[in-house]
Amino acid sequence: MQTPPDTPPPVPAGGAPAAPARGHVLVVDDDPTVAEVVAGYLTAAGYDVARAADGPAALALYDARRPDLAVLDLMLPGMDGFEVCRRMRAHGPVPVIMLTARGDEDDRILGLETGADDYVTKPFSPRELVLRVDSVLRRARATAAPAGQPRLLEGAGLVLDPAARSATCRGAGLALTLREFDLLAFLLRHPGRVFTREELMREVWGWDFGDLSTVTVHVRRLRGKVEADPAHPELIRTVWGVGYRLDLPAAAGAAS
């Protein structure tokens, strides 16, 4: 059994606070100790938490009440976290943070390619996990355009509507995850400028820490969806030793 990462904080005397919950989080882990610790810290941070110990139970809770975010263990009995994530994502975008005892990079990349927004390896700090939940939800809820002032982002056949969170490429709809949309929107706002992976993680993910392969994987996924030839990208270019840059045709331009 995985050593519990910490002891959950005590529940305040007098029961739950009267203030509305900050969000509904689904915690899925077959280790009851880990699940209790994670749920305890999230509850203390003001979140409403539901718990499941396996994939089918998680999907049942997901169908009964769509969570604002899922904290999902990779190694689950019967149905692994990858499959649970795929099935949840088939019904619409939901932010997902994956938990796993594995440290293998292939598993981490596969989790991100499945659509996870973050990946935390056990043992972990539950306080850091709460910060990551805060960050992912904050980015998910942030409106990319001021209220009442919807503004399209356009360039090189790409059209993004931040208010509707919809995207097309040369007239065809793009199926983008939450973070892919945010990354593409950010690059469209700053065409021609090179960003390091650290800058993209800070500006798009809202993190000052984390695994930089998260950025690499999302850039690769975006190229697979917007480039005519992802193996030879002409829009999202790698600037070796620095980072990434979005290049638009001179006649296209982009919203700034």
Tab-separated table of C-alpha atoms in Angstrom:
chain	number	residue	atom	x	y	z
A	1	MET	CA	0.000	0.000	0.000
A	2	GLN	CA	1.217	3.460	-0.817
A	3	THR	CA	2.421	5.353	2.224
A	4	PRO	CA	-0.087	8.117	2.931
A	5	PRO	CA	1.342	11.484	1.845
A	6	ASP	CA	0.244	13.305	4.991
A	7	THR	CA	-2.374	13.418	7.697
A	8	PRO	CA	-5.609	15.152	6.645
A	9	PRO	CA	-6.381	18.386	8.465
A	10	PRO	CA	-9.123	18.282	11.074
A	11	VAL	CA	-12.634	19.262	10.074
A	12	PRO	CA	-13.555	22.588	11.714
A	13	ALA	CA	-15.773	22.333	14.759
A	14	GLY	CA	-19.439	22.935	14.081
A	15	GLY	CA	-19.478	21.141	10.734
A	16	ALA	CA	-18.985	22.459	7.220
A	17	PRO	CA	-18.818	26.217	6.686
A	18	ALA	CA	-21.945	27.981	5.500
A	19	ALA	CA	-20.180	29.492	2.485
A	20	PRO	CA	-20.840	27.782	-0.867
A	21	ALA	CA	-18.307	25.150	-1.923
A	22	ARG	CA	-15.538	26.341	-4.235
A	23	GLY	CA	-16.330	23.489	-6.571
A	24	HIS	CA	-17.266	19.823	-6.795
A	25	VAL	CA	-14.248	17.501	-7.022
A	26	LEU	CA	-14.382	13.765	-7.742
A	27	VAL	CA	-11.504	11.849	-6.090
A	28	VAL	CA	-10.853	8.370	-7.517
A	29	ASP	CA	-8.284	6.167	-5.739
A	30	ASP	CA	-8.443	2.540	-4.631
A	31	ASP	CA	-6.190	3.241	-1.638
A	32	PRO	CA	-8.634	4.396	1.074
A	33	THR	CA	-5.899	6.138	3.056
A	34	VAL	CA	-4.732	8.213	0.097
A	35	ALA	CA	-8.338	8.970	-0.882
A	36	GLU	CA	-9.121	10.075	2.678
A	37	VAL	CA	-6.080	12.363	2.831
A	38	VAL	CA	-6.812	13.967	-0.540
A	39	ALA	CA	-10.514	14.375	0.239
A	40	GLY	CA	-9.694	15.780	3.678
A	41	TYR	CA	-7.398	18.476	2.350
A	42	LEU	CA	-9.766	19.424	-0.467
A	43	THR	CA	-12.697	19.608	1.951
A	44	ALA	CA	-10.674	21.782	4.320
A	45	ALA	CA	-9.862	24.040	1.346
A	46	GLY	CA	-13.564	24.568	0.739
A	47	TYR	CA	-14.338	21.988	-1.939
A	48	ASP	CA	-17.287	19.596	-2.049
A	49	VAL	CA	-15.759	16.140	-2.559
A	50	ALA	CA	-17.108	12.800	-3.806
A	51	ARG	CA	-15.001	9.627	-3.589
A	52	ALA	CA	-14.824	6.459	-5.677
A	53	ALA	CA	-12.539	3.433	-5.340
A	54	ASP	CA	-12.700	2.107	-8.923
A	55	GLY	CA	-13.506	3.073	-12.487
A	56	PRO	CA	-17.154	1.949	-12.703
A	57	ALA	CA	-17.993	3.701	-9.415
A	58	ALA	CA	-16.231	6.849	-10.637
A	59	LEU	CA	-18.192	6.860	-13.893
A	60	ALA	CA	-21.457	6.333	-12.004
A	61	LEU	CA	-20.715	9.343	-9.782
A	62	TYR	CA	-19.659	11.318	-12.844
A	63	ASP	CA	-22.981	10.568	-14.554
A	64	ALA	CA	-24.960	11.409	-11.432
A	65	ARG	CA	-23.253	14.761	-10.913
A	66	ARG	CA	-20.729	16.228	-13.295
A	67	PRO	CA	-17.684	17.325	-11.260
A	68	ASP	CA	-15.839	20.575	-11.795
A	69	LEU	CA	-12.598	18.576	-11.643
A	70	ALA	CA	-11.487	14.959	-11.153
A	71	VAL	CA	-8.452	13.793	-9.196
A	72	LEU	CA	-7.881	10.404	-10.781
A	73	ASP	CA	-5.503	7.611	-9.783
A	74	LEU	CA	-3.879	5.854	-12.736
A	75	MET	CA	-3.638	2.368	-11.204
A	76	LEU	CA	-7.236	1.330	-10.563
A	77	PRO	CA	-8.618	-2.221	-10.381
A	78	GLY	CA	-10.454	-3.443	-13.477
A	79	MET	CA	-10.425	-0.179	-15.412
A	80	ASP	CA	-7.322	2.007	-15.301
A	81	GLY	CA	-7.301	5.773	-14.995
A	82	PHE	CA	-6.533	6.230	-18.688
A	83	GLU	CA	-9.795	4.535	-19.665
A	84	VAL	CA	-11.789	6.372	-16.995
A	85	CYS	CA	-10.403	9.673	-18.279
A	86	ARG	CA	-11.261	8.775	-21.886
A	87	ARG	CA	-14.831	7.866	-20.970
A	88	MET	CA	-15.365	11.026	-18.957
A	89	ARG	CA	-13.898	13.175	-21.712
A	90	ALA	CA	-16.225	11.525	-24.247
A	91	HIS	CA	-19.102	13.387	-22.530
A	92	GLY	CA	-17.428	16.783	-22.550
A	93	PRO	CA	-14.384	18.598	-21.206
A	94	VAL	CA	-13.664	18.154	-17.524
A	95	PRO	CA	-10.354	19.114	-15.893
A	96	VAL	CA	-8.412	16.038	-14.719
A	97	ILE	CA	-5.400	15.724	-12.429
A	98	MET	CA	-3.899	12.223	-12.514
A	99	LEU	CA	-2.265	10.568	-9.514
A	100	THR	CA	0.121	7.650	-9.848
A	101	ALA	CA	2.925	5.842	-8.049
A	102	ARG	CA	4.676	5.463	-11.394
A	103	GLY	CA	7.492	7.810	-12.277
A	104	ASP	CA	7.972	6.528	-15.814
A	105	GLU	CA	7.946	9.327	-18.391
A	106	ASP	CA	5.967	7.246	-20.899
A	107	ASP	CA	3.107	6.923	-18.407
A	108	ARG	CA	3.255	10.631	-17.648
A	109	ILE	CA	3.107	11.547	-21.334
A	110	LEU	CA	0.324	9.043	-22.016
A	111	GLY	CA	-1.681	10.564	-19.169
A	112	LEU	CA	-1.273	14.029	-20.656
A	113	GLU	CA	-2.128	12.784	-24.143
A	114	THR	CA	-5.268	11.185	-22.758
A	115	GLY	CA	-6.339	14.691	-21.834
A	116	ALA	CA	-5.165	15.101	-18.247
A	117	ASP	CA	-4.454	18.708	-17.263
A	118	ASP	CA	-1.831	17.788	-14.691
A	119	TYR	CA	0.032	14.717	-13.448
A	120	VAL	CA	1.173	14.211	-9.827
A	121	THR	CA	3.446	11.344	-8.798
A	122	LYS	CA	3.051	9.646	-5.414
A	123	PRO	CA	4.207	10.317	-2.768
A	124	PHE	CA	3.068	13.907	-3.073
A	125	SER	CA	2.345	16.882	-0.880
A	126	PRO	CA	-1.435	17.192	-0.407
A	127	ARG	CA	-0.998	20.936	0.055
A	128	GLU	CA	0.663	21.126	-3.362
A	129	LEU	CA	-2.164	19.051	-4.827
A	130	VAL	CA	-4.710	21.544	-3.475
A	131	LEU	CA	-2.723	24.364	-5.102
A	132	ARG	CA	-2.786	22.495	-8.387
A	133	VAL	CA	-6.533	21.932	-8.108
A	134	ASP	CA	-6.935	25.657	-7.443
A	135	SER	CA	-4.786	26.500	-10.462
A	136	VAL	CA	-6.474	24.111	-12.908
A	137	LEU	CA	-9.962	25.232	-11.872
A	138	ARG	CA	-9.006	28.889	-12.002
A	139	ARG	CA	-7.771	28.494	-15.566
A	140	ALA	CA	-10.812	26.427	-16.535
A	141	ARG	CA	-13.191	29.086	-15.275
A	142	ALA	CA	-11.319	32.112	-16.553
A	143	THR	CA	-12.972	33.836	-19.485
A	144	ALA	CA	-10.503	34.612	-22.212
A	145	ALA	CA	-12.420	37.738	-23.320
A	146	PRO	CA	-14.035	40.486	-21.194
A	147	ALA	CA	-17.720	39.963	-20.467
A	148	GLY	CA	-19.909	41.481	-23.153
A	149	GLN	CA	-16.927	41.929	-25.477
A	150	PRO	CA	-16.502	38.614	-27.330
A	151	ARG	CA	-13.542	38.728	-29.636
A	152	LEU	CA	-12.487	36.181	-32.206
A	153	LEU	CA	-8.851	35.159	-32.540
A	154	GLU	CA	-7.928	34.494	-36.141
A	155	GLY	CA	-4.921	33.614	-38.261
A	156	ALA	CA	-3.727	31.065	-40.843
A	157	GLY	CA	-7.196	29.576	-41.231
A	158	LEU	CA	-7.662	29.266	-37.467
A	159	VAL	CA	-10.669	30.894	-35.785
A	160	LEU	CA	-11.101	30.718	-32.008
A	161	ASP	CA	-14.107	32.073	-30.133
A	162	PRO	CA	-12.959	32.503	-26.504
A	163	ALA	CA	-16.491	33.229	-25.245
A	164	ALA	CA	-17.940	30.035	-26.745
A	165	ARG	CA	-14.624	28.144	-26.383
A	166	SER	CA	-15.020	26.854	-29.931
A	167	ALA	CA	-12.364	26.539	-32.602
A	168	THR	CA	-12.172	25.825	-36.318
A	169	CYS	CA	-9.267	25.203	-38.675
A	170	ARG	CA	-9.884	26.044	-42.328
A	171	GLY	CA	-13.617	25.827	-41.660
A	172	ALA	CA	-13.549	22.434	-39.920
A	173	GLY	CA	-14.287	22.120	-36.217
A	174	LEU	CA	-11.352	21.439	-33.898
A	175	ALA	CA	-11.760	19.079	-30.947
A	176	LEU	CA	-9.472	20.724	-28.404
A	177	THR	CA	-9.024	19.919	-24.742
A	178	LEU	CA	-9.299	22.717	-22.207
A	179	ARG	CA	-5.551	23.286	-22.078
A	180	GLU	CA	-5.020	22.896	-25.834
A	181	PHE	CA	-7.562	25.666	-26.396
A	182	ASP	CA	-5.872	27.942	-23.834
A	183	LEU	CA	-2.436	27.299	-25.354
A	184	LEU	CA	-3.558	27.971	-28.920
A	185	ALA	CA	-5.445	31.112	-27.858
A	186	PHE	CA	-2.370	32.418	-26.039
A	187	LEU	CA	-0.124	31.820	-29.058
A	188	LEU	CA	-2.643	33.477	-31.388
A	189	ARG	CA	-2.569	36.554	-29.173
A	190	HIS	CA	1.218	36.740	-29.468
A	191	PRO	CA	2.194	35.694	-33.012
A	192	GLY	CA	5.871	35.904	-33.901
A	193	ARG	CA	7.045	35.910	-30.280
A	194	VAL	CA	9.143	33.102	-28.839
A	195	PHE	CA	8.102	31.683	-25.461
A	196	THR	CA	10.108	29.306	-23.316
A	197	ARG	CA	8.372	26.292	-21.850
A	198	GLU	CA	8.651	27.912	-18.424
A	199	GLU	CA	6.871	31.024	-19.723
A	200	LEU	CA	4.117	28.978	-21.346
A	201	MET	CA	3.624	26.964	-18.171
A	202	ARG	CA	3.298	30.161	-16.167
A	203	GLU	CA	1.091	32.061	-18.638
A	204	VAL	CA	-1.161	29.226	-19.847
A	205	TRP	CA	-1.209	26.809	-16.914
A	206	GLY	CA	-0.766	29.419	-14.192
A	207	TRP	CA	1.998	27.391	-12.552
A	208	ASP	CA	5.401	28.453	-11.326
A	209	PHE	CA	6.296	24.789	-10.880
A	210	GLY	CA	5.580	21.518	-12.635
A	211	ASP	CA	6.803	19.071	-15.248
A	212	LEU	CA	7.810	20.946	-18.404
A	213	SER	CA	7.022	17.878	-20.521
A	214	THR	CA	3.401	18.962	-20.024
A	215	VAL	CA	4.070	21.848	-22.417
A	216	THR	CA	5.946	19.642	-24.887
A	217	VAL	CA	3.110	17.132	-25.062
A	218	HIS	CA	0.449	19.807	-25.587
A	219	VAL	CA	2.460	21.477	-28.339
A	220	ARG	CA	2.789	18.111	-30.079
A	221	ARG	CA	-0.934	17.460	-29.753
A	222	LEU	CA	-1.790	20.899	-31.117
A	223	ARG	CA	0.486	20.381	-34.102
A	224	GLY	CA	-1.340	17.154	-34.853
A	225	LYS	CA	-4.598	19.103	-35.055
A	226	VAL	CA	-3.638	22.370	-36.787
A	227	GLU	CA	-0.600	21.619	-38.954
A	228	ALA	CA	-0.927	20.347	-42.522
A	229	ASP	CA	2.162	18.194	-41.829
A	230	PRO	CA	2.772	17.824	-38.077
A	231	ALA	CA	6.208	16.310	-38.751
A	232	HIS	CA	7.222	19.571	-40.477
A	233	PRO	CA	5.276	22.276	-38.629
A	234	GLU	CA	4.914	25.675	-40.260
A	235	LEU	CA	2.664	27.346	-37.666
A	236	ILE	CA	3.916	26.289	-34.236
A	237	ARG	CA	7.660	26.258	-34.676
A	238	THR	CA	10.394	25.091	-32.342
A	239	VAL	CA	13.134	27.642	-31.732
A	240	TRP	CA	15.917	25.350	-30.647
A	241	GLY	CA	17.404	26.128	-27.278
A	242	VAL	CA	14.657	28.659	-26.548
A	243	GLY	CA	11.059	27.436	-26.933
A	244	TYR	CA	8.117	27.806	-29.322
A	245	ARG	CA	6.777	30.483	-31.640
A	246	LEU	CA	3.532	30.800	-33.621
A	247	ASP	CA	4.231	31.982	-37.164
A	248	LEU	CA	1.359	33.373	-39.230
A	249	PRO	CA	1.442	34.095	-42.983
A	250	ALA	CA	2.118	37.748	-43.627
A	251	ALA	CA	-1.336	38.263	-45.139
A	252	ALA	CA	-3.171	36.503	-42.318
A	253	GLY	CA	-2.450	38.460	-39.138
A	254	ALA	CA	-4.022	37.724	-35.794
A	255	ALA	CA	-6.034	39.457	-33.119
A	256	SER	CA	-3.737	41.065	-30.615
